[in-house]
PDB file of C-alpha atoms in Angstrom:
ATOM      1  CA  MET R  29     -23.568 -51.399 -17.188  1.00  0.00           C
ATOM      2  CA  LEU R  30     -23.252 -47.255 -16.668  1.00  0.00           C
ATOM      3  CA  GLN R  31     -23.995 -45.004 -19.703  1.00  0.00           C
ATOM      4  CA  GLN R  32     -20.768 -43.153 -20.294  1.00  0.00           C
ATOM      5  CA  ARG R  33     -21.145 -39.563 -19.803  1.00  0.00           C
ATOM      6  CA  ARG R  34     -21.330 -37.010 -22.742  1.00  0.00           C
ATOM      7  CA  ALA R  35     -18.974 -34.068 -23.386  1.00  0.00           C
ATOM      8  CA  MET R  36     -20.629 -30.764 -22.772  1.00  0.00           C
ATOM      9  CA  LEU R  37     -19.904 -27.879 -24.448  1.00  0.00           C
ATOM     10  CA  LYS R  38     -21.344 -24.295 -23.509  1.00  0.00           C
ATOM     11  CA  ILE R  39     -23.117 -22.332 -26.001  1.00  0.00           C
ATOM     12  CA  LEU R  40     -23.967 -18.368 -26.792  1.00  0.00           C
ATOM     13  CA  LEU R  41     -26.889 -18.692 -29.593  1.00  0.00           C
ATOM     14  CA  VAL R  42     -27.646 -14.832 -30.952  1.00  0.00           C
ATOM     15  CA  GLU R  43     -30.331 -14.868 -32.384  1.00  0.00           C
ATOM     16  CA  ASP R  44     -33.205 -12.808 -32.610  1.00  0.00           C
ATOM     17  CA  SER R  45     -35.896 -14.791 -34.186  1.00  0.00           C
ATOM     18  CA  ASP R  46     -37.610 -17.176 -30.807  1.00  0.00           C
ATOM     19  CA  VAL R  47     -38.698 -20.007 -34.070  1.00  0.00           C
ATOM     20  CA  ASP R  48     -34.682 -20.258 -35.148  1.00  0.00           C
ATOM     21  CA  ALA R  49     -32.847 -20.319 -31.745  1.00  0.00           C
ATOM     22  CA  HIS R  50     -35.721 -23.734 -30.363  1.00  0.00           C
ATOM     23  CA  LEU R  51     -35.453 -25.214 -34.114  1.00  0.00           C
ATOM     24  CA  THR R  52     -31.358 -24.787 -33.390  1.00  0.00           C
ATOM     25  CA  GLN R  53     -31.704 -25.834 -29.615  1.00  0.00           C
ATOM     26  CA  ASP R  54     -33.595 -28.943 -31.436  1.00  0.00           C
ATOM     27  CA  ILE R  55     -31.630 -29.649 -33.499  1.00  0.00           C
ATOM     28  CA  LEU R  56     -28.313 -29.357 -30.670  1.00  0.00           C
ATOM     29  CA  ALA R  57     -30.456 -31.630 -28.482  1.00  0.00           C
ATOM     30  CA  GLU R  58     -30.943 -34.793 -31.107  1.00  0.00           C
ATOM     31  CA  TRP R  59     -26.759 -34.944 -30.848  1.00  0.00           C
ATOM     32  CA  SER R  60     -25.788 -38.202 -29.142  1.00  0.00           C
ATOM     33  CA  VAL R  61     -23.017 -37.115 -29.412  1.00  0.00           C
ATOM     34  CA  GLU R  62     -22.379 -34.246 -27.107  1.00  0.00           C
ATOM     35  CA  GLN R  63     -24.292 -32.308 -25.176  1.00  0.00           C
ATOM     36  CA  PHE R  64     -25.050 -28.543 -25.382  1.00  0.00           C
ATOM     37  CA  ASP R  65     -25.494 -26.711 -22.655  1.00  0.00           C
ATOM     38  CA  VAL R  66     -26.827 -23.392 -24.943  1.00  0.00           C
ATOM     39  CA  THR R  67     -27.521 -19.962 -24.102  1.00  0.00           C
ATOM     40  CA  HIS R  68     -29.874 -18.233 -26.105  1.00  0.00           C
ATOM     41  CA  VAL R  69     -30.035 -14.344 -26.022  1.00  0.00           C
ATOM     42  CA  ALA R  70     -31.663 -12.118 -28.755  1.00  0.00           C
ATOM     43  CA  ARG R  71     -28.825  -9.152 -29.010  1.00  0.00           C
ATOM     44  CA  LEU R  72     -25.449  -8.252 -28.929  1.00  0.00           C
ATOM     45  CA  SER R  73     -25.250  -5.831 -26.278  1.00  0.00           C
ATOM     46  CA  GLU R  74     -27.010  -9.368 -24.252  1.00  0.00           C
ATOM     47  CA  ALA R  75     -23.818 -11.312 -24.993  1.00  0.00           C
ATOM     48  CA  PHE R  76     -21.611  -9.155 -25.218  1.00  0.00           C
ATOM     49  CA  SER R  77     -22.274  -9.095 -21.729  1.00  0.00           C
ATOM     50  CA  HIS R  78     -22.851 -13.270 -21.021  1.00  0.00           C
ATOM     51  CA  LEU R  79     -19.432 -13.101 -22.133  1.00  0.00           C
ATOM     52  CA  SER R  80     -17.980 -10.857 -19.693  1.00  0.00           C
ATOM     53  CA  GLN R  81     -18.870 -13.551 -16.773  1.00  0.00           C
ATOM     54  CA  THR R  82     -19.031 -17.009 -18.388  1.00  0.00           C
ATOM     55  CA  ARG R  83     -16.397 -19.302 -20.356  1.00  0.00           C
ATOM     56  CA  PHE R  84     -18.242 -20.326 -22.881  1.00  0.00           C
ATOM     57  CA  ASP R  85     -16.861 -22.471 -25.867  1.00  0.00           C
ATOM     58  CA  ALA R  86     -17.992 -21.274 -28.954  1.00  0.00           C
ATOM     59  CA  ILE R  87     -20.653 -18.703 -30.307  1.00  0.00           C
ATOM     60  CA  LEU R  88     -23.415 -19.256 -32.571  1.00  0.00           C
ATOM     61  CA  LEU R  89     -24.228 -15.783 -34.878  1.00  0.00           C
ATOM     62  CA  ASP R  90     -26.656 -14.245 -36.831  1.00  0.00           C
ATOM     63  CA  LEU R  91     -25.796 -11.471 -38.490  1.00  0.00           C
ATOM     64  CA  SER R  92     -28.924  -9.736 -38.309  1.00  0.00           C
ATOM     65  CA  LEU R  93     -29.636  -8.496 -34.931  1.00  0.00           C
ATOM     66  CA  PRO R  94     -31.950  -5.654 -33.729  1.00  0.00           C
ATOM     67  CA  ASP R  95     -28.954  -4.076 -32.268  1.00  0.00           C
ATOM     68  CA  GLY R  96     -26.331  -5.138 -35.259  1.00  0.00           C
ATOM     69  CA  TYR R  97     -26.288  -5.690 -38.800  1.00  0.00           C
ATOM     70  CA  GLY R  98     -24.607  -8.326 -41.163  1.00  0.00           C
ATOM     71  CA  LEU R  99     -20.263  -8.687 -40.972  1.00  0.00           C
ATOM     72  CA  SER R 100     -20.576  -5.146 -38.959  1.00  0.00           C
ATOM     73  CA  THR R 101     -22.341  -8.111 -35.569  1.00  0.00           C
ATOM     74  CA  LEU R 102     -19.106 -11.073 -37.105  1.00  0.00           C
ATOM     75  CA  ARG R 103     -16.122  -7.694 -36.291  1.00  0.00           C
ATOM     76  CA  GLN R 104     -17.385  -6.400 -33.091  1.00  0.00           C
ATOM     77  CA  MET R 105     -18.649 -10.413 -31.496  1.00  0.00           C
ATOM     78  CA  GLN R 106     -15.106 -11.018 -32.870  1.00  0.00           C
ATOM     79  CA  ALA R 107     -13.410  -7.762 -31.583  1.00  0.00           C
ATOM     80  CA  ALA R 108     -15.056  -8.318 -28.198  1.00  0.00           C
ATOM     81  CA  ASN R 109     -13.567 -11.850 -27.654  1.00  0.00           C
ATOM     82  CA  PRO R 110     -10.769 -13.128 -30.124  1.00  0.00           C
ATOM     83  CA  THR R 111     -10.669 -16.123 -28.354  1.00  0.00           C
ATOM     84  CA  ILE R 112     -13.766 -17.867 -28.956  1.00  0.00           C
ATOM     85  CA  PRO R 113     -14.782 -19.558 -31.764  1.00  0.00           C
ATOM     86  CA  ILE R 114     -17.827 -17.630 -34.121  1.00  0.00           C
ATOM     87  CA  ILE R 115     -20.288 -19.787 -36.761  1.00  0.00           C
ATOM     88  CA  VAL R 116     -22.584 -18.172 -38.499  1.00  0.00           C
ATOM     89  CA  LEU R 117     -25.923 -18.801 -38.683  1.00  0.00           C
ATOM     90  CA  SER R 118     -27.593 -17.765 -41.113  1.00  0.00           C
ATOM     91  CA  GLY R 119     -30.656 -17.337 -43.539  1.00  0.00           C
ATOM     92  CA  PHE R 120     -29.082 -16.760 -46.367  1.00  0.00           C
ATOM     93  CA  SER R 121     -27.527 -20.125 -48.948  1.00  0.00           C
ATOM     94  CA  ASP R 122     -25.352 -16.282 -49.980  1.00  0.00           C
ATOM     95  CA  GLN R 123     -21.755 -17.918 -51.429  1.00  0.00           C
ATOM     96  CA  THR R 124     -20.599 -14.186 -51.229  1.00  0.00           C
ATOM     97  CA  LEU R 125     -21.693 -13.541 -47.616  1.00  0.00           C
ATOM     98  CA  ALA R 126     -20.438 -16.841 -46.338  1.00  0.00           C
ATOM     99  CA  VAL R 127     -16.747 -16.763 -48.041  1.00  0.00           C
ATOM    100  CA  GLU R 128     -15.994 -12.813 -46.519  1.00  0.00           C
ATOM    101  CA  ALA R 129     -17.720 -14.022 -42.976  1.00  0.00           C
ATOM    102  CA  VAL R 130     -14.439 -16.274 -42.801  1.00  0.00           C
ATOM    103  CA  GLN R 131     -12.422 -14.129 -44.193  1.00  0.00           C
ATOM    104  CA  SER R 132     -13.612 -11.979 -41.401  1.00  0.00           C
ATOM    105  CA  GLY R 133     -12.899 -14.915 -38.713  1.00  0.00           C
ATOM    106  CA  ALA R 134     -15.535 -16.937 -38.558  1.00  0.00           C
ATOM    107  CA  GLN R 135     -14.417 -20.440 -38.037  1.00  0.00           C
ATOM    108  CA  ASP R 136     -17.897 -21.249 -40.180  1.00  0.00           C
ATOM    109  CA  TYR R 137     -20.623 -20.298 -42.569  1.00  0.00           C
ATOM    110  CA  LEU R 138     -24.265 -22.298 -41.679  1.00  0.00           C
ATOM    111  CA  VAL R 139     -28.082 -21.764 -43.293  1.00  0.00           C
ATOM    112  CA  LYS R 140     -30.135 -22.089 -40.850  1.00  0.00           C
ATOM    113  CA  GLY R 141     -32.277 -25.674 -40.500  1.00  0.00           C
ATOM    114  CA  GLN R 142     -30.507 -27.453 -43.172  1.00  0.00           C
ATOM    115  CA  GLY R 143     -28.551 -30.283 -42.622  1.00  0.00           C
ATOM    116  CA  GLN R 144     -29.420 -32.965 -39.898  1.00  0.00           C
ATOM    117  CA  PRO R 145     -27.673 -32.334 -36.479  1.00  0.00           C
ATOM    118  CA  GLU R 146     -24.509 -33.755 -37.180  1.00  0.00           C
ATOM    119  CA  MET R 147     -23.626 -30.854 -39.857  1.00  0.00           C
ATOM    120  CA  LEU R 148     -24.057 -28.809 -37.415  1.00  0.00           C
ATOM    121  CA  ALA R 149     -22.810 -30.771 -34.267  1.00  0.00           C
ATOM    122  CA  ARG R 150     -19.789 -30.921 -36.134  1.00  0.00           C
ATOM    123  CA  SER R 151     -18.828 -27.623 -37.059  1.00  0.00           C
ATOM    124  CA  ILE R 152     -18.951 -26.586 -33.628  1.00  0.00           C
ATOM    125  CA  ARG R 153     -16.866 -29.049 -32.682  1.00  0.00           C
ATOM    126  CA  TYR R 154     -14.415 -28.961 -35.767  1.00  0.00           C
ATOM    127  CA  ALA R 155     -14.720 -24.957 -35.016  1.00  0.00           C
ATOM    128  CA  ILE R 156     -13.167 -25.378 -31.548  1.00  0.00           C
ATOM    129  CA  GLU R 157     -10.895 -27.545 -31.885  1.00  0.00           C
ATOM    130  CA  ARG R 158      -9.286 -24.947 -35.286  1.00  0.00           C
ATOM    131  CA  LYS R 159      -9.177 -22.618 -33.462  1.00  0.00           C
ATOM    132  CA  ARG R 160      -7.390 -23.913 -30.817  1.00  0.00           C
ATOM    133  CA  ALA R 161      -4.700 -24.705 -33.423  1.00  0.00           C
ATOM    134  CA  GLU R 162      -4.924 -21.241 -34.479  1.00  0.00           C
ATOM    135  CA  GLU R 163      -4.640 -19.987 -30.978  1.00  0.00           C
ATOM    136  CA  ARG R 164      -1.774 -22.871 -31.246  1.00  0.00           C
ATOM    137  CA  LEU R 165       0.661 -21.990 -34.295  1.00  0.00           C
ATOM    138  CA  THR R 166       0.220 -17.643 -32.707  1.00  0.00           C
ATOM    139  CA  TYR R 167       1.582 -18.434 -29.697  1.00  0.00           C
ATOM    140  CA  LEU R 168       4.640 -20.517 -31.402  1.00  0.00           C
ATOM    141  CA  ALA R 169       5.278 -17.619 -33.776  1.00  0.00           C
ATOM    142  CA  GLN R 170       4.738 -14.851 -30.934  1.00  0.00           C
ATOM    143  CA  TYR R 171       6.397 -16.819 -27.950  1.00  0.00           C
ATOM    144  CA  ASP R 172       9.678 -17.692 -26.354  1.00  0.00           C
ATOM    145  CA  GLN R 173       8.734 -21.720 -26.284  1.00  0.00           C
ATOM    146  CA  LEU R 174      11.670 -22.313 -23.359  1.00  0.00           C
ATOM    147  CA  THR R 175      11.115 -19.129 -21.245  1.00  0.00           C
ATOM    148  CA  GLY R 176       7.418 -18.675 -22.667  1.00  0.00           C
ATOM    149  CA  LEU R 177       8.491 -14.814 -22.754  1.00  0.00           C
ATOM    150  CA  VAL R 178       7.614 -12.510 -25.516  1.00  0.00           C
ATOM    151  CA  ASN R 179      10.308 -13.261 -28.567  1.00  0.00           C
ATOM    152  CA  ARG R 180      11.339 -10.602 -30.669  1.00  0.00           C
ATOM    153  CA  THR R 181       8.416 -10.294 -32.899  1.00  0.00           C
ATOM    154  CA  LEU R 182       5.804  -9.252 -30.319  1.00  0.00           C
ATOM    155  CA  PHE R 183       8.739  -7.298 -29.008  1.00  0.00           C
ATOM    156  CA  ARG R 184       9.172  -5.080 -31.869  1.00  0.00           C
ATOM    157  CA  ASP R 185       4.900  -5.558 -32.395  1.00  0.00           C
ATOM    158  CA  ARG R 186       4.908  -4.340 -28.899  1.00  0.00           C
ATOM    159  CA  LEU R 187       7.976  -1.193 -28.653  1.00  0.00           C
ATOM    160  CA  ILE R 188       5.701   0.276 -31.574  1.00  0.00           C
ATOM    161  CA  HIS R 189       2.739   0.376 -30.201  1.00  0.00           C
ATOM    162  CA  ALA R 190       3.845   1.314 -26.767  1.00  0.00           C
ATOM    163  CA  MET R 191       6.106   4.237 -29.074  1.00  0.00           C
ATOM    164  CA  ALA R 192       2.866   5.636 -30.171  1.00  0.00           C
ATOM    165  CA  ARG R 193       1.383   5.331 -26.321  1.00  0.00           C
ATOM    166  CA  SER R 194       4.327   6.776 -24.788  1.00  0.00           C
ATOM    167  CA  LYS R 195       3.848  10.311 -27.216  1.00  0.00           C
ATOM    168  CA  ARG R 196       0.149  10.663 -27.883  1.00  0.00           C
ATOM    169  CA  LEU R 197      -0.094  10.260 -23.935  1.00  0.00           C
ATOM    170  CA  GLN R 198       3.214  12.525 -23.053  1.00  0.00           C
ATOM    171  CA  GLN R 199       4.219   9.686 -20.868  1.00  0.00           C
ATOM    172  CA  PRO R 200       7.495   8.997 -21.144  1.00  0.00           C
ATOM    173  CA  MET R 201       8.713   4.651 -21.726  1.00  0.00           C
ATOM    174  CA  GLY R 202      11.651   3.528 -20.501  1.00  0.00           C
ATOM    175  CA  LEU R 203      13.673   0.580 -22.502  1.00  0.00           C
ATOM    176  CA  MET R 204      15.650  -2.264 -21.045  1.00  0.00           C
ATOM    177  CA  LEU R 205      17.886  -4.218 -22.355  1.00  0.00           C
ATOM    178  CA  LEU R 206      19.812  -7.313 -20.846  1.00  0.00           C
ATOM    179  CA  ASP R 207      22.698  -9.520 -20.869  1.00  0.00           C
ATOM    180  CA  LEU R 208      23.474 -12.904 -18.481  1.00  0.00           C
ATOM    181  CA  ASP R 209      26.292 -12.608 -17.136  1.00  0.00           C
ATOM    182  CA  ARG R 210      28.914 -15.890 -17.279  1.00  0.00           C
ATOM    183  CA  PHE R 211      26.408 -17.282 -19.022  1.00  0.00           C
ATOM    184  CA  LYS R 212      28.511 -18.921 -20.839  1.00  0.00           C
ATOM    185  CA  ALA R 213      29.790 -20.741 -17.957  1.00  0.00           C
ATOM    186  CA  VAL R 214      26.875 -22.536 -16.844  1.00  0.00           C
ATOM    187  CA  ASN R 215      26.602 -24.082 -20.048  1.00  0.00           C
ATOM    188  CA  ASP R 216      30.479 -25.274 -20.451  1.00  0.00           C
ATOM    189  CA  THR R 217      30.524 -26.682 -17.073  1.00  0.00           C
ATOM    190  CA  LEU R 218      26.728 -27.965 -16.317  1.00  0.00           C
ATOM    191  CA  GLY R 219      25.706 -28.622 -19.918  1.00  0.00           C
ATOM    192  CA  HIS R 220      22.909 -27.094 -22.471  1.00  0.00           C
ATOM    193  CA  ASP R 221      20.693 -28.338 -19.706  1.00  0.00           C
ATOM    194  CA  ALA R 222      21.085 -26.732 -16.863  1.00  0.00           C
ATOM    195  CA  GLY R 223      21.764 -23.744 -18.740  1.00  0.00           C
ATOM    196  CA  ASP R 224      18.364 -23.682 -20.512  1.00  0.00           C
ATOM    197  CA  GLN R 225      16.880 -24.801 -16.828  1.00  0.00           C
ATOM    198  CA  LEU R 226      18.784 -21.042 -15.896  1.00  0.00           C
ATOM    199  CA  LEU R 227      17.880 -19.471 -18.542  1.00  0.00           C
ATOM    200  CA  LYS R 228      14.058 -20.369 -17.208  1.00  0.00           C
ATOM    201  CA  VAL R 229      14.709 -19.522 -13.687  1.00  0.00           C
ATOM    202  CA  VAL R 230      15.769 -15.767 -14.674  1.00  0.00           C
ATOM    203  CA  ALA R 231      12.904 -15.241 -16.986  1.00  0.00           C
ATOM    204  CA  ASP R 232      10.922 -16.268 -14.249  1.00  0.00           C
ATOM    205  CA  ARG R 233      12.772 -13.903 -11.260  1.00  0.00           C
ATOM    206  CA  LEU R 234      12.477 -11.015 -13.999  1.00  0.00           C
ATOM    207  CA  ARG R 235       8.361 -10.935 -14.227  1.00  0.00           C
ATOM    208  CA  GLU R 236       8.539 -10.904 -10.493  1.00  0.00           C
ATOM    209  CA  CYS R 237      10.358  -7.836 -11.041  1.00  0.00           C
ATOM    210  CA  VAL R 238       8.255  -5.876 -13.458  1.00  0.00           C
ATOM    211  CA  ARG R 239       4.256  -4.694 -13.002  1.00  0.00           C
ATOM    212  CA  GLU R 240       2.630  -6.711 -14.939  1.00  0.00           C
ATOM    213  CA  VAL R 241       2.101  -4.689 -17.197  1.00  0.00           C
ATOM    214  CA  ASP R 242       5.724  -4.265 -18.244  1.00  0.00           C
ATOM    215  CA  THR R 243       6.256  -6.936 -22.111  1.00  0.00           C
ATOM    216  CA  VAL R 244       9.435  -9.262 -21.011  1.00  0.00           C
ATOM    217  CA  ALA R 245      11.052 -10.396 -23.856  1.00  0.00           C
ATOM    218  CA  ARG R 246      13.622 -12.648 -24.740  1.00  0.00           C
ATOM    219  CA  MET R 247      15.605 -11.611 -27.428  1.00  0.00           C
ATOM    220  CA  GLY R 248      17.989 -15.233 -27.863  1.00  0.00           C
ATOM    221  CA  GLY R 249      20.358 -16.823 -26.011  1.00  0.00           C
ATOM    222  CA  ASP R 250      21.024 -14.492 -23.129  1.00  0.00           C
ATOM    223  CA  GLU R 251      19.660 -11.031 -23.723  1.00  0.00           C
ATOM    224  CA  PHE R 252      16.677 -10.008 -22.975  1.00  0.00           C
ATOM    225  CA  THR R 253      14.372  -7.251 -23.142  1.00  0.00           C
ATOM    226  CA  ILE R 254      12.027  -5.046 -20.967  1.00  0.00           C
ATOM    227  CA  ILE R 255       9.733  -2.077 -21.428  1.00  0.00           C
ATOM    228  CA  LEU R 256       8.199  -0.208 -18.871  1.00  0.00           C
ATOM    229  CA  GLU R 257       5.041   2.271 -20.226  1.00  0.00           C
ATOM    230  CA  GLY R 258       4.267   4.636 -18.303  1.00  0.00           C
ATOM    231  CA  PHE R 259       7.256   5.790 -15.092  1.00  0.00           C
ATOM    232  CA  SER R 260       7.733   9.395 -14.472  1.00  0.00           C
ATOM    233  CA  HIS R 261      10.885   9.556 -13.972  1.00  0.00           C
ATOM    234  CA  GLU R 262      14.659   8.039 -14.953  1.00  0.00           C
ATOM    235  CA  ASP R 263      14.467   7.357 -10.845  1.00  0.00           C
ATOM    236  CA  ASP R 264      11.723   4.816 -11.213  1.00  0.00           C
ATOM    237  CA  LEU R 265      13.430   3.313 -13.962  1.00  0.00           C
ATOM    238  CA  VAL R 266      16.972   2.826 -12.052  1.00  0.00           C
ATOM    239  CA  VAL R 267      14.292   1.041  -8.966  1.00  0.00           C
ATOM    240  CA  VAL R 268      12.818  -1.649 -11.515  1.00  0.00           C
ATOM    241  CA  ALA R 269      16.657  -1.907 -12.273  1.00  0.00           C
ATOM    242  CA  ARG R 270      18.438  -1.976  -8.964  1.00  0.00           C
ATOM    243  CA  ARG R 271      15.827  -4.779  -8.745  1.00  0.00           C
ATOM    244  CA  ILE R 272      16.322  -6.981 -11.884  1.00  0.00           C
ATOM    245  CA  THR R 273      20.143  -6.498 -10.735  1.00  0.00           C
ATOM    246  CA  GLN R 274      19.563  -7.893  -6.745  1.00  0.00           C
ATOM    247  CA  SER R 275      17.433 -10.297  -8.445  1.00  0.00           C
ATOM    248  CA  LEU R 276      20.053 -12.046 -11.290  1.00  0.00           C
ATOM    249  CA  GLY R 277      22.674 -11.369  -8.694  1.00  0.00           C
ATOM    250  CA  THR R 278      21.337 -13.966  -6.057  1.00  0.00           C
ATOM    251  CA  PRO R 279      22.508 -17.518  -6.106  1.00  0.00           C
ATOM    252  CA  PHE R 280      20.115 -20.042  -8.750  1.00  0.00           C
ATOM    253  CA  ASN R 281      20.148 -24.662  -7.440  1.00  0.00           C
ATOM    254  CA  ILE R 282      20.149 -24.945 -10.552  1.00  0.00           C
ATOM    255  CA  GLN R 283      20.871 -29.314 -10.258  1.00  0.00           C
ATOM    256  CA  ASP R 284      21.193 -29.407  -7.347  1.00  0.00           C
ATOM    257  CA  GLN R 285      24.138 -27.150  -6.883  1.00  0.00           C
ATOM    258  CA  GLN R 286      24.571 -23.839  -6.278  1.00  0.00           C
ATOM    259  CA  THR R 287      25.488 -21.109  -9.112  1.00  0.00           C
ATOM    260  CA  SER R 288      25.923 -17.372  -9.724  1.00  0.00           C
ATOM    261  CA  ILE R 289      25.287 -15.172 -12.263  1.00  0.00           C
ATOM    262  CA  GLY R 290      25.082 -11.582 -12.414  1.00  0.00           C
ATOM    263  CA  VAL R 291      23.244  -8.967 -15.453  1.00  0.00           C
ATOM    264  CA  SER R 292      24.462  -5.604 -17.022  1.00  0.00           C
ATOM    265  CA  ILE R 293      22.010  -3.597 -18.115  1.00  0.00           C
ATOM    266  CA  GLY R 294      21.570  -0.761 -20.770  1.00  0.00           C
ATOM    267  CA  ILE R 295      19.003   1.760 -20.262  1.00  0.00           C
ATOM    268  CA  THR R 296      17.282   4.595 -22.420  1.00  0.00           C
ATOM    269  CA  THR R 297      13.961   6.440 -22.370  1.00  0.00           C
ATOM    270  CA  TYR R 298      11.581   6.987 -25.106  1.00  0.00           C
ATOM    271  CA  PRO R 299      11.003  10.055 -26.690  1.00  0.00           C
ATOM    272  CA  THR R 300      13.395  11.414 -24.421  1.00  0.00           C
ATOM    273  CA  ASP R 301      16.045   9.078 -27.163  1.00  0.00           C
ATOM    274  CA  ASP R 302      13.967  10.022 -30.306  1.00  0.00           C
ATOM    275  CA  HIS R 303      15.202   7.910 -32.954  1.00  0.00           C
ATOM    276  CA  GLU R 304      14.319   4.580 -34.315  1.00  0.00           C
ATOM    277  CA  ILE R 305      13.349   1.280 -33.275  1.00  0.00           C
ATOM    278  CA  ASP R 306      16.886  -0.216 -34.544  1.00  0.00           C
ATOM    279  CA  ASP R 307      18.178   3.261 -33.212  1.00  0.00           C
ATOM    280  CA  LEU R 308      16.988   2.803 -29.635  1.00  0.00           C
ATOM    281  CA  LEU R 309      17.901  -0.933 -29.669  1.00  0.00           C
ATOM    282  CA  ARG R 310      21.387   0.193 -30.609  1.00  0.00           C
ATOM    283  CA  HIS R 311      22.065   2.500 -27.439  1.00  0.00           C
ATOM    284  CA  ALA R 312      20.416   0.750 -25.271  1.00  0.00           C
ATOM    285  CA  ASP R 313      23.198  -2.480 -26.725  1.00  0.00           C
ATOM    286  CA  ALA R 314      26.293   0.476 -25.545  1.00  0.00           C
ATOM    287  CA  ALA R 315      24.990   1.400 -22.923  1.00  0.00           C
ATOM    288  CA  MET R 316      24.773  -2.696 -21.664  1.00  0.00           C
ATOM    289  CA  TYR R 317      28.044  -2.783 -22.838  1.00  0.00           C
ATOM    290  CA  ARG R 318      29.900  -0.452 -20.771  1.00  0.00           C
ATOM    291  CA  ALA R 319      28.106  -1.484 -17.343  1.00  0.00           C
ATOM    292  CA  LYS R 320      29.231  -5.155 -18.957  1.00  0.00           C
ATOM    293  CA  GLN R 321      33.414  -2.896 -18.563  1.00  0.00           C
ATOM    294  CA  ARG R 322      32.474  -1.954 -15.598  1.00  0.00           C
ATOM    295  CA  GLY R 323      32.413  -5.633 -14.226  1.00  0.00           C
ATOM    296  CA  GLY R 324      28.505  -6.360 -15.350  1.00  0.00           C
ATOM    297  CA  ASN R 325      25.308  -6.267 -12.048  1.00  0.00           C
ATOM    298  CA  SER R 326      25.203  -3.076 -12.809  1.00  0.00           C
ATOM    299  CA  PHE R 327      23.483  -0.956 -15.349  1.00  0.00           C
ATOM    300  CA  GLU R 328      24.151   2.285 -17.314  1.00  0.00           C
ATOM    301  CA  PHE R 329      21.922   5.159 -18.765  1.00  0.00           C
ATOM    302  CA  HIS R 330      21.802   6.158 -22.485  1.00  0.00           C
ATOM    303  CA  ILE R 331      24.291   8.781 -22.930  1.00  0.00           C
ATOM    304  CA  SER R 332      23.484  11.425 -26.194  1.00  0.00           C
ATOM    305  CA  ASN R 333      26.718  12.508 -28.156  1.00  0.00           C
ATOM    306  CA  ASP R 334      26.938  15.245 -26.696  1.00  0.00           C
ATOM    307  CA  SER R 335      25.271  15.004 -22.397  1.00  0.00           C
ATOM    308  CA  PRO R 336      27.937  14.837 -19.512  1.00  0.00           C
ATOM    309  CA  PRO R 337      28.654  11.314 -18.222  1.00  0.00           C
ATOM    310  CA  SER R 338      25.019  10.087 -16.794  1.00  0.00           C
ATOM    311  CA  THR R 339      25.314  10.050 -12.721  1.00  0.00           C
ATOM    312  CA  LEU R 340      22.604   7.025 -12.539  1.00  0.00           C
ATOM    313  CA  SER R 341      24.841   5.053 -13.337  1.00  0.00           C
ATOM    314  CA  SER R 342      24.805   1.892 -10.525  1.00  0.00           C
ATOM    315  CA  LYS R 343      26.833  -0.934  -9.434  1.00  0.00           C
ATOM    316  CA  SER R 344      24.649  -3.652  -7.532  1.00  0.00           C
ATOM    317  CA  SER R 345      26.525  -4.022  -3.803  1.00  0.00           C
TER     318      SER R 345
END
């Protein structure tokens, strides 16, 4: 009878004591449920080098290293690799330090050499599962479940940071507010499932129209926003807006039926439009409304009260 193959978990052990490292490896070798492929390094710098080249399931971290000490070691490791669960292996049974380590992001705090193989092995497994659950909850809180785009909450956070970078680097930032044309007719004639399918395809097309560094968000319903950083001239925004109107103006095949919509886009630029987030969104919304009044599938730039009408408006042909 063939023996069932055990799961293999890749572990990075960051420990400057060879004796303690061998002890940890021996303890894990005794565990029969999973197999552990342990890579041992003695310094933080070595750990960062390995993490940049190899995917690990978990990190076992000593807090006292030649190039790191105490909770600072943990924070550096977590900052460099926020998605990998970290278990602290300490030579001290210090309840206060243990609590502080967990509060700083460690999944667990264990004392070296104490406990049976089951304790360390299960701590690793539970740490991996807890980290996955945390990432799932974070994803649900920050991304739209239907389209996978950034949601309203994460969008506002990214916009705050984009505005700060814009002023610090003295590089303009573009903000687009998009509202689909004739989307309600799709829901009314083909049903909400078709509408959901259409929104997914719209999201895909929007991603294709911008760079990876740009942020595309779904604000709710059929309303989307885009943050574009580091452009050199408003003409760059015109190119993107035309690309979007042409892409979304191309018919969609939904439930084996050809469906045509469009998109109305309002655009404002920061810090030319030097206002807070809600004002920027209102300005982009007003420009979008003017685009929709022109018949849709077009874009308009925000016009301040004392400026002449924009010459950058365009209707997609």
